[in-house]
Amino acid sequence: MQTFANYTYERPNIPKVKEGFYQRLEQFQNAASLDAAIDAIDELNAIRNHLSTMYNLGFIRASIDTRNEFYHNERDFFDEHLPEIQELDTAFYKELLKSSFEPQLRDKYGSQLFDLAECQIKAFSKEIIPLLQAENKLTSDYSKLIASADINFRGESYTLAQLGPFSEDPDRETRKEALEARQSFFAENKEKLDSIYDNLVKTRQQIAEKLGYKNFVEVGYLRMQRIDYNAEMVERFRKQVEEVIVPIATKLYEKQAKRIGVDSLKFYDESFAFSSGNATPKGTPEWIIENGKKMYDELSEETSEFFQYMLDRELLDLEAKKGKESGGYCTYIEDYQSPFIFSNFNGTSGDIDVLTHEAGHAFQVYSSRNFSVPEYYFPTSESAEIHSMSMEFFAYPWMENFFKEKVEKYKYTHISDAIQFLPYGVAVDEFQHLVYENPDWTPEERNQAWRNLEKKYLPHRDYDGIESLESGAFWQKQGHIYEDPFYYIDYTLAQVCAFQFLKKSQENRGKAWQDYIDLCKLGGSKPFLELVQSANLKSPFEEGTVEAAVSFIEDWLDNIDDQKL
């Protein structure tokens, strides 16, 4: 059995790949029968899967160690050539849509493939390839800059991820100093961060104009493959969050201030939930993995098989270390049918959230890995986040294994955080709409827009005079804003769906779990609202859904004496 370390990477010969691809595309164009057309599609998909496999292997290994010169160069190679690979996809999609066998192929694969094809065609042309290459380089510049952080704090050197535990330190001065140390990195790199984003916005505006759009907003929605909802529906959803969630979140922050014994809650207090200390895992990373295996063995046969597959093939890289990129993600290595989980364990409860959240993504793609078209391995992003966020809740019965006597403290914090995240999530989304509707804004104007959104969605927030944050630069730590424009509302939509799964699991756990399994198996074969419906959930866009999804949670939180946890 091969492990990840032995998965073979070889830089693709792009001209040769193109030649083979177009030969098979011609076979598809000239197919004399439906079977011949399907055979040609299978061969085209094999080429596409192999290219994606090489990209993902290079990306994963470069993110595990940004100082690895070989994979650093391979990442640069793909930054340059991904637009050409995208051109191959677009050529295939164009032929797919005009095939004489289109009705039969639509019956075989479902309409979602054809709708996704239309999105890509509308968001791509040969003329924008140089701009896409420039965009890729800029996003890599951002991730490398963030990964390069080497922050001196009380005589020791830390990455941004390694500084994380200090935000939960019982000593308030330590929390404040750690935040100031963190922000010193962003302040020192302000010009670079401003320049990278300024160039990204202008490059994306040029892309939009060359494609015939007024601004990048519509391109962003096409890239995110939002087939069955639009910006107006998202705006109405944000309004629900503002009206329903912001007051609940504000009340939770007020309770937290009382709980930790401060007169006024500052930003550096927000991650410190209890004066007796936050709930943290009671063991080493190895111990966490052992308990993770026990949890997934007991949760279901399907999760037991999946997690053993991940362990056997060493498809998890979890600990924070020097040179490693920040954050966490799950991706899929097609040729090996292997999900891969990347994170930065740092001794906080977030380590367990990774084990459930990213494992939710990985379990979903493992469950749908046998689809014959790569478009269906993962669903679109807002649907994908339902699997991850819901898995966090389905794992609740096993949290005692990780947190022991502090398990109720963990659950209270976890669900409070989920509520409090929603206003921030919609703020990030509205910020991006404003930025791309006003591409000529200066960095200062963008910062002011962010500060205004904080006052609207996060009225409790108090930066205690820390200059870079008071000026409105907090958003620069959010990698999605740089790297994946408009990818953020997805988390909030999915969180509302996950709350529904939590409620259903308390009413009938067996039925709720079966709905979840069935949803995972559907992969990306349907658009968001159809997947929501298939899981017997209500659309987050429907008026009243947000309030209905959180009312039982608000009651639960109100009935807990948080002072005694």
Coordinates of N, CA and C in Angstrom, one line a residue, residues 150-324:
D150 N 7.8 35.4 11.2 CA 8.8 34.9 12.2 C 8.7 36.0 13.3
I151 N 7.8 35.8 14.2 CA 7.5 36.8 15.2 C 8.2 36.6 16.5
N152 N 8.9 37.6 17.0 CA 9.5 37.5 18.3 C 8.5 37.9 19.4
F153 N 8.3 37.0 20.3 CA 7.4 37.3 21.4 C 8.0 36.7 22.7
R154 N 8.4 37.7 23.5 CA 9.0 37.3 24.8 C 10.2 36.4 24.7
G155 N 11.0 36.8 23.7 CA 12.3 36.2 23.5 C 12.3 34.9 22.7
E156 N 11.1 34.5 22.3 CA 11.0 33.3 21.4 C 10.4 33.6 20.1
S157 N 10.7 32.7 19.1 CA 10.2 33.0 17.7 C 9.0 32.1 17.4
Y158 N 8.0 32.7 16.8 CA 6.7 32.0 16.5 C 6.2 32.3 15.1
T159 N 5.5 31.4 14.5 CA 4.7 31.6 13.3 C 3.4 32.2 13.8
L160 N 2.6 32.7 12.8 CA 1.3 33.2 13.2 C 0.4 32.1 13.9
A161 N 0.5 30.9 13.3 CA -0.3 29.8 13.9 C 0.2 29.5 15.3
Q162 N 1.5 29.5 15.5 CA 2.0 29.1 16.8 C 1.7 30.2 17.9
L163 N 1.4 31.4 17.5 CA 1.0 32.5 18.4 C -0.4 32.2 18.9
G164 N -1.2 31.4 18.2 CA -2.6 31.2 18.5 C -2.9 30.9 20.0
P165 N -2.2 30.0 20.6 CA -2.6 29.7 22.0 C -2.5 30.9 23.0
F166 N -1.7 31.9 22.7 CA -1.5 33.0 23.6 C -2.8 33.9 23.6
S167 N -3.6 33.7 22.6 CA -4.9 34.5 22.6 C -5.9 33.9 23.6
E168 N -5.6 32.7 24.1 CA -6.5 32.1 25.1 C -5.8 32.1 26.5
D169 N -4.7 32.8 26.6 CA -4.0 32.7 27.9 C -4.8 33.4 29.0
P170 N -4.8 32.8 30.2 CA -5.6 33.5 31.3 C -5.1 34.8 31.7
D171 N -3.8 35.2 31.4 CA -3.3 36.5 31.8 C -3.6 37.5 30.7
R172 N -4.4 38.5 31.0 CA -4.9 39.5 30.1 C -3.7 40.2 29.4
E173 N -2.7 40.5 30.1 CA -1.6 41.2 29.5 C -0.9 40.4 28.5
T174 N -0.8 39.1 28.7 CA -0.2 38.2 27.8 C -1.0 38.2 26.5
R175 N -2.3 38.1 26.6 CA -3.2 38.1 25.4 C -3.0 39.4 24.6
K176 N -2.9 40.5 25.3 CA -2.8 41.8 24.6 C -1.4 41.9 23.9
E177 N -0.4 41.5 24.6 CA 1.0 41.5 24.0 C 1.1 40.6 22.8
A178 N 0.5 39.4 22.9 CA 0.5 38.5 21.8 C -0.2 39.1 20.6
L179 N -1.3 39.8 20.8 CA -2.0 40.4 19.7 C -1.2 41.5 19.1
E180 N -0.5 42.3 20.0 CA 0.3 43.4 19.5 C 1.5 42.8 18.7
A181 N 2.1 41.7 19.2 CA 3.2 41.1 18.4 C 2.7 40.6 17.1
R182 N 1.5 40.0 17.1 CA 0.9 39.5 15.8 C 0.7 40.7 14.8
Q183 N 0.1 41.7 15.4 CA -0.2 42.9 14.5 C 1.1 43.6 14.0
S184 N 2.1 43.5 14.8 CA 3.4 44.1 14.4 C 3.8 43.5 13.0
F185 N 3.6 42.2 12.8 CA 3.9 41.6 11.5 C 3.1 42.3 10.4
F186 N 1.8 42.4 10.6 CA 0.9 43.0 9.6 C 1.3 44.5 9.4
A187 N 1.6 45.2 10.5 CA 2.0 46.6 10.3 C 3.3 46.8 9.6
E188 N 4.3 45.9 9.9 CA 5.6 46.0 9.2 C 5.4 45.6 7.7
N189 N 4.4 44.8 7.4 CA 4.3 44.4 6.0 C 3.1 45.1 5.3
K190 N 2.7 46.2 5.9 CA 1.5 46.9 5.4 C 1.6 47.3 3.9
E191 N 2.7 47.8 3.5 CA 2.9 48.2 2.1 C 2.8 47.0 1.2
K192 N 3.4 45.9 1.6 CA 3.4 44.7 0.7 C 2.0 44.2 0.6
L193 N 1.3 44.1 1.8 CA -0.1 43.6 1.8 C -1.0 44.5 1.0
D194 N -0.9 45.8 1.1 CA -1.7 46.8 0.4 C -1.4 46.6 -1.1
S195 N -0.1 46.5 -1.5 CA 0.3 46.5 -2.9 C -0.3 45.2 -3.5
I196 N -0.1 44.0 -2.8 CA -0.6 42.8 -3.4 C -2.1 42.9 -3.6
Y197 N -2.9 43.4 -2.6 CA -4.3 43.4 -2.8 C -4.7 44.4 -3.9
D198 N -4.1 45.6 -3.9 CA -4.4 46.6 -4.8 C -4.2 46.0 -6.2
N199 N -3.1 45.3 -6.4 CA -2.8 44.7 -7.8 C -3.8 43.6 -8.1
L200 N -4.2 42.9 -7.1 CA -5.2 41.8 -7.3 C -6.6 42.4 -7.7
V201 N -7.0 43.5 -7.0 CA -8.3 44.1 -7.4 C -8.2 44.6 -8.8
K202 N -7.2 45.3 -9.2 CA -7.0 45.9 -10.5 C -6.9 44.8 -11.6
T203 N -6.2 43.8 -11.3 CA -6.1 42.7 -12.2 C -7.5 42.0 -12.4
R204 N -8.2 41.8 -11.4 CA -9.5 41.2 -11.5 C -10.5 42.1 -12.2
Q205 N -10.4 43.4 -12.0 CA -11.2 44.3 -12.8 C -10.9 44.2 -14.3
Q206 N -9.6 44.1 -14.6 CA -9.3 44.0 -16.0 C -9.8 42.7 -16.6
I207 N -9.8 41.6 -15.8 CA -10.3 40.3 -16.2 C -11.8 40.5 -16.5
A208 N -12.5 41.2 -15.6 CA -14.0 41.4 -15.8 C -14.2 42.2 -17.1
E209 N -13.5 43.2 -17.3 CA -13.7 44.1 -18.5 C -13.4 43.3 -19.8
K210 N -12.4 42.6 -19.8 CA -12.1 41.8 -21.0 C -13.1 40.7 -21.3
L211 N -13.8 40.2 -20.2 CA -14.8 39.3 -20.4 C -16.2 39.9 -20.7
G212 N -16.2 41.3 -20.7 CA -17.5 42.0 -21.0 C -18.4 42.3 -19.8
Y213 N -17.8 42.3 -18.6 CA -18.6 42.6 -17.4 C -18.2 43.9 -16.9
K214 N -19.2 44.6 -16.2 CA -18.9 45.9 -15.6 C -17.8 45.8 -14.5
N215 N -17.9 44.8 -13.7 CA -16.9 44.7 -12.6 C -16.8 43.2 -12.3
F216 N -15.9 42.9 -11.3 CA -15.6 41.5 -11.0 C -16.6 40.7 -10.2
V217 N -17.7 41.4 -9.7 CA -18.6 40.7 -8.9 C -19.3 39.5 -9.6
E218 N -19.7 39.8 -10.9 CA -20.4 38.7 -11.6 C -19.4 37.6 -12.0
V219 N -18.1 38.0 -12.3 CA -17.1 36.9 -12.5 C -16.9 36.1 -11.3
G220 N -16.8 36.8 -10.1 CA -16.6 36.1 -8.9 C -17.7 35.0 -8.6
Y221 N -19.0 35.4 -8.9 CA -20.1 34.5 -8.7 C -20.0 33.3 -9.7
L222 N -19.6 33.6 -10.9 CA -19.4 32.5 -11.9 C -18.3 31.6 -11.5
R223 N -17.2 32.1 -11.0 CA -16.1 31.3 -10.5 C -16.5 30.4 -9.4
M224 N -17.3 31.0 -8.5 CA -17.8 30.2 -7.4 C -19.0 29.2 -7.7
Q225 N -19.3 29.3 -9.0 CA -20.3 28.3 -9.6 C -21.6 28.4 -8.9
R226 N -22.1 29.6 -8.7 CA -23.4 29.9 -8.0 C -24.5 29.8 -9.0
I227 N -25.0 28.6 -9.1 CA -26.0 28.3 -10.2 C -27.4 28.7 -9.9
D228 N -27.8 28.5 -8.6 CA -29.2 28.7 -8.3 C -29.5 29.8 -7.3
Y229 N -28.5 30.7 -7.1 CA -28.8 31.9 -6.3 C -27.9 33.0 -6.8
N230 N -28.2 34.3 -6.4 CA -27.5 35.4 -6.9 C -27.2 36.4 -5.8
A231 N -26.6 37.5 -6.2 CA -26.1 38.5 -5.2 C -27.3 39.1 -4.4
E232 N -28.4 39.3 -5.1 CA -29.6 39.9 -4.4 C -30.1 38.9 -3.2
M233 N -30.1 37.6 -3.5 CA -30.5 36.7 -2.5 C -29.5 36.7 -1.3
V234 N -28.2 36.8 -1.7 CA -27.2 36.8 -0.6 C -27.3 38.1 0.2
E235 N -27.7 39.2 -0.4 CA -27.9 40.5 0.3 C -29.0 40.3 1.3
R236 N -30.1 39.6 0.9 CA -31.2 39.4 1.8 C -30.9 38.5 3.0
F237 N -30.0 37.5 2.7 CA -29.5 36.6 3.7 C -28.7 37.4 4.8
R238 N -27.8 38.3 4.2 CA -27.0 39.1 5.2 C -27.9 40.0 6.1
K239 N -29.0 40.4 5.5 CA -30.0 41.2 6.3 C -30.6 40.4 7.4
Q240 N -30.9 39.1 7.2 CA -31.4 38.2 8.2 C -30.3 38.1 9.3
V241 N -29.1 37.9 8.9 CA -28.0 37.8 9.9 C -27.9 39.1 10.8
E242 N -28.0 40.2 10.1 CA -27.9 41.5 10.8 C -29.0 41.6 11.8
E243 N -30.2 41.3 11.4 CA -31.4 41.5 12.3 C -31.5 40.4 13.4
V244 N -31.2 39.2 13.0 CA -31.4 38.1 14.0 C -30.2 37.7 14.8
I245 N -29.1 37.6 14.1 CA -27.9 37.1 14.8 C -27.1 38.1 15.5
V246 N -26.9 39.3 15.0 CA -26.1 40.3 15.6 C -26.5 40.6 17.1
P247 N -27.8 40.7 17.4 CA -28.2 40.9 18.8 C -27.9 39.7 19.7
I248 N -28.0 38.5 19.1 CA -27.7 37.3 19.9 C -26.2 37.3 20.2
A249 N -25.4 37.6 19.2 CA -23.9 37.6 19.3 C -23.5 38.6 20.3
T250 N -24.1 39.8 20.2 CA -23.7 40.9 21.2 C -24.0 40.5 22.6
K251 N -25.2 39.8 22.8 CA -25.5 39.4 24.2 C -24.5 38.3 24.7
L252 N -24.0 37.5 23.8 CA -23.0 36.5 24.2 C -21.7 37.1 24.6
Y253 N -21.3 38.2 23.8 CA -20.1 38.9 24.2 C -20.3 39.6 25.6
E254 N -21.4 40.1 25.8 CA -21.7 40.7 27.1 C -21.6 39.7 28.3
K255 N -22.2 38.5 28.0 CA -22.0 37.5 29.0 C -20.6 37.0 29.2
Q256 N -19.8 37.0 28.1 CA -18.4 36.6 28.2 C -17.6 37.6 29.1
A257 N -17.9 38.9 28.9 CA -17.2 39.9 29.7 C -17.4 39.7 31.1
K258 N -18.7 39.4 31.5 CA -19.0 39.2 32.9 C -18.3 37.9 33.4
R259 N -18.3 36.9 32.5 CA -17.8 35.6 32.9 C -16.3 35.7 33.2
I260 N -15.5 36.5 32.4 CA -14.1 36.5 32.6 C -13.7 37.7 33.5
G261 N -14.6 38.4 33.9 CA -14.4 39.5 34.9 C -13.7 40.7 34.4
V262 N -14.2 41.2 33.2 CA -13.6 42.5 32.7 C -14.8 43.4 32.5
D263 N -14.5 44.7 32.8 CA -15.6 45.7 32.6 C -15.9 46.0 31.2
S264 N -14.9 45.9 30.3 CA -15.1 46.2 28.9 C -14.3 45.1 28.1
L265 N -15.1 44.4 27.3 CA -14.4 43.3 26.5 C -13.6 43.9 25.3
K266 N -12.3 43.6 25.3 CA -11.5 44.1 24.3 C -11.3 43.0 23.2
F267 N -10.8 43.3 22.1 CA -10.6 42.3 21.0 C -9.7 41.1 21.5
Y268 N -8.7 41.5 22.3 CA -7.8 40.4 22.7 C -8.4 39.5 23.8
D269 N -9.6 39.9 24.3 CA -10.3 39.0 25.2 C -11.2 38.1 24.5
E270 N -11.6 38.3 23.3 CA -12.6 37.5 22.6 C -12.4 36.0 22.5
S271 N -11.1 35.6 22.4 CA -10.8 34.2 22.3 C -10.7 33.5 23.7
F272 N -10.8 34.3 24.8 CA -10.6 33.8 26.1 C -12.0 33.7 26.7
A273 N -12.6 32.5 26.8 CA -14.0 32.3 27.0 C -14.3 32.2 28.5
F274 N -13.3 31.7 29.3 CA -13.6 31.4 30.8 C -12.4 31.9 31.6
S275 N -12.7 32.5 32.7 CA -11.6 32.9 33.6 C -10.8 31.7 34.2
S276 N -11.5 30.5 34.2 CA -10.8 29.3 34.7 C -10.0 28.7 33.5
G277 N -10.0 29.3 32.3 CA -9.3 28.8 31.2 C -10.2 28.1 30.2
N278 N -9.8 28.2 28.9 CA -10.6 27.6 27.9 C -10.4 26.1 27.9
A279 N -11.4 25.4 27.4 CA -11.3 23.9 27.2 C -10.2 23.6 26.2
T280 N -9.2 22.8 26.5 CA -8.2 22.4 25.6 C -8.1 20.9 25.6
P281 N -7.6 20.4 24.4 CA -7.4 18.9 24.4 C -6.4 18.4 25.5
K282 N -6.7 17.2 26.0 CA -6.0 16.7 27.1 C -4.8 15.8 26.8
G283 N -4.3 16.0 25.6 CA -3.2 15.1 25.2 C -2.4 15.7 24.0
T284 N -1.5 14.9 23.5 CA -0.6 15.2 22.4 C -1.3 15.1 21.1
P285 N -0.7 15.6 20.0 CA -1.3 15.3 18.7 C -1.5 13.9 18.4
E286 N -0.6 13.0 18.8 CA -0.7 11.6 18.6 C -1.9 11.0 19.4
W287 N -2.1 11.5 20.6 CA -3.3 11.1 21.4 C -4.6 11.6 20.8
I288 N -4.6 12.8 20.2 CA -5.8 13.3 19.5 C -6.1 12.4 18.4
I289 N -5.1 12.0 17.6 CA -5.4 11.1 16.4 C -6.0 9.7 16.9
E290 N -5.4 9.2 18.0 CA -5.9 7.9 18.5 C -7.4 8.1 18.9
N291 N -7.7 9.1 19.6 CA -9.1 9.4 20.0 C -10.0 9.7 18.8
G292 N -9.4 10.3 17.8 CA -10.1 10.5 16.5 C -10.5 9.2 15.9
K293 N -9.6 8.3 15.9 CA -9.9 7.0 15.3 C -11.0 6.3 16.1
K294 N -10.9 6.3 17.4 CA -12.0 5.7 18.2 C -13.3 6.4 17.9
M295 N -13.3 7.7 17.8 CA -14.6 8.4 17.5 C -15.2 7.9 16.1
Y296 N -14.3 7.9 15.1 CA -14.9 7.5 13.8 C -15.2 6.1 13.7
D297 N -14.5 5.2 14.4 CA -14.9 3.8 14.5 C -16.3 3.6 15.1
E298 N -16.6 4.4 16.1 CA -17.9 4.3 16.7 C -19.0 5.0 16.1
L299 N -18.7 6.1 15.3 CA -19.7 6.9 14.7 C -20.5 6.1 13.7
S300 N -19.8 5.4 12.8 CA -20.5 4.6 11.8 C -19.5 3.7 11.0
E301 N -20.0 2.7 10.4 CA -19.1 1.9 9.6 C -18.4 2.7 8.5
E302 N -19.2 3.6 7.9 CA -18.6 4.4 6.8 C -17.5 5.3 7.3
T303 N -17.6 5.9 8.4 CA -16.6 6.8 8.9 C -15.4 6.0 9.4
S304 N -15.6 4.8 9.9 CA -14.5 3.9 10.4 C -13.6 3.6 9.2
E305 N -14.3 3.1 8.1 CA -13.5 2.7 6.9 C -12.7 3.9 6.4
F306 N -13.4 5.1 6.3 CA -12.8 6.3 5.8 C -11.5 6.7 6.6
F307 N -11.6 6.7 8.0 CA -10.5 7.3 8.7 C -9.4 6.3 8.7
Q308 N -9.6 5.0 8.7 CA -8.6 4.0 8.6 C -7.8 4.2 7.3
Y309 N -8.5 4.5 6.2 CA -7.9 4.7 4.9 C -7.0 5.9 5.0
M310 N -7.4 7.0 5.7 CA -6.6 8.2 5.9 C -5.3 7.9 6.7
L311 N -5.4 7.1 7.7 CA -4.3 6.7 8.6 C -3.3 5.8 7.8
D312 N -3.9 4.8 7.2 CA -3.0 3.8 6.5 C -2.1 4.5 5.4
R313 N -2.7 5.5 4.8 CA -1.9 6.2 3.7 C -1.3 7.5 4.1
E314 N -1.3 7.8 5.4 CA -0.6 9.0 6.0 C -1.1 10.2 5.3
L315 N -2.4 10.4 5.2 CA -3.0 11.5 4.5 C -3.4 12.7 5.4
L316 N -2.6 12.9 6.5 CA -2.9 14.0 7.4 C -1.5 14.6 7.8
D317 N -1.4 15.9 7.7 CA -0.3 16.7 8.2 C -0.8 17.8 9.1
L318 N -0.7 17.6 10.4 CA -1.5 18.3 11.3 C -0.8 19.3 12.2
E319 N 0.5 19.1 12.5 CA 1.1 20.0 13.5 C 1.7 21.2 12.9
A320 N 1.6 22.4 13.6 CA 2.3 23.6 13.2 C 3.8 23.5 13.3
K321 N 4.5 24.0 12.3 CA 6.0 24.0 12.3 C 6.5 25.1 11.5
K322 N 7.8 25.4 11.7 CA 8.5 26.5 10.9 C 8.4 26.2 9.4
G323 N 8.1 27.3 8.7 CA 8.0 27.2 7.2 C 6.7 26.6 6.7
K324 N 5.8 26.2 7.6 CA 4.6 25.7 7.1 C 3.6 26.8 6.9

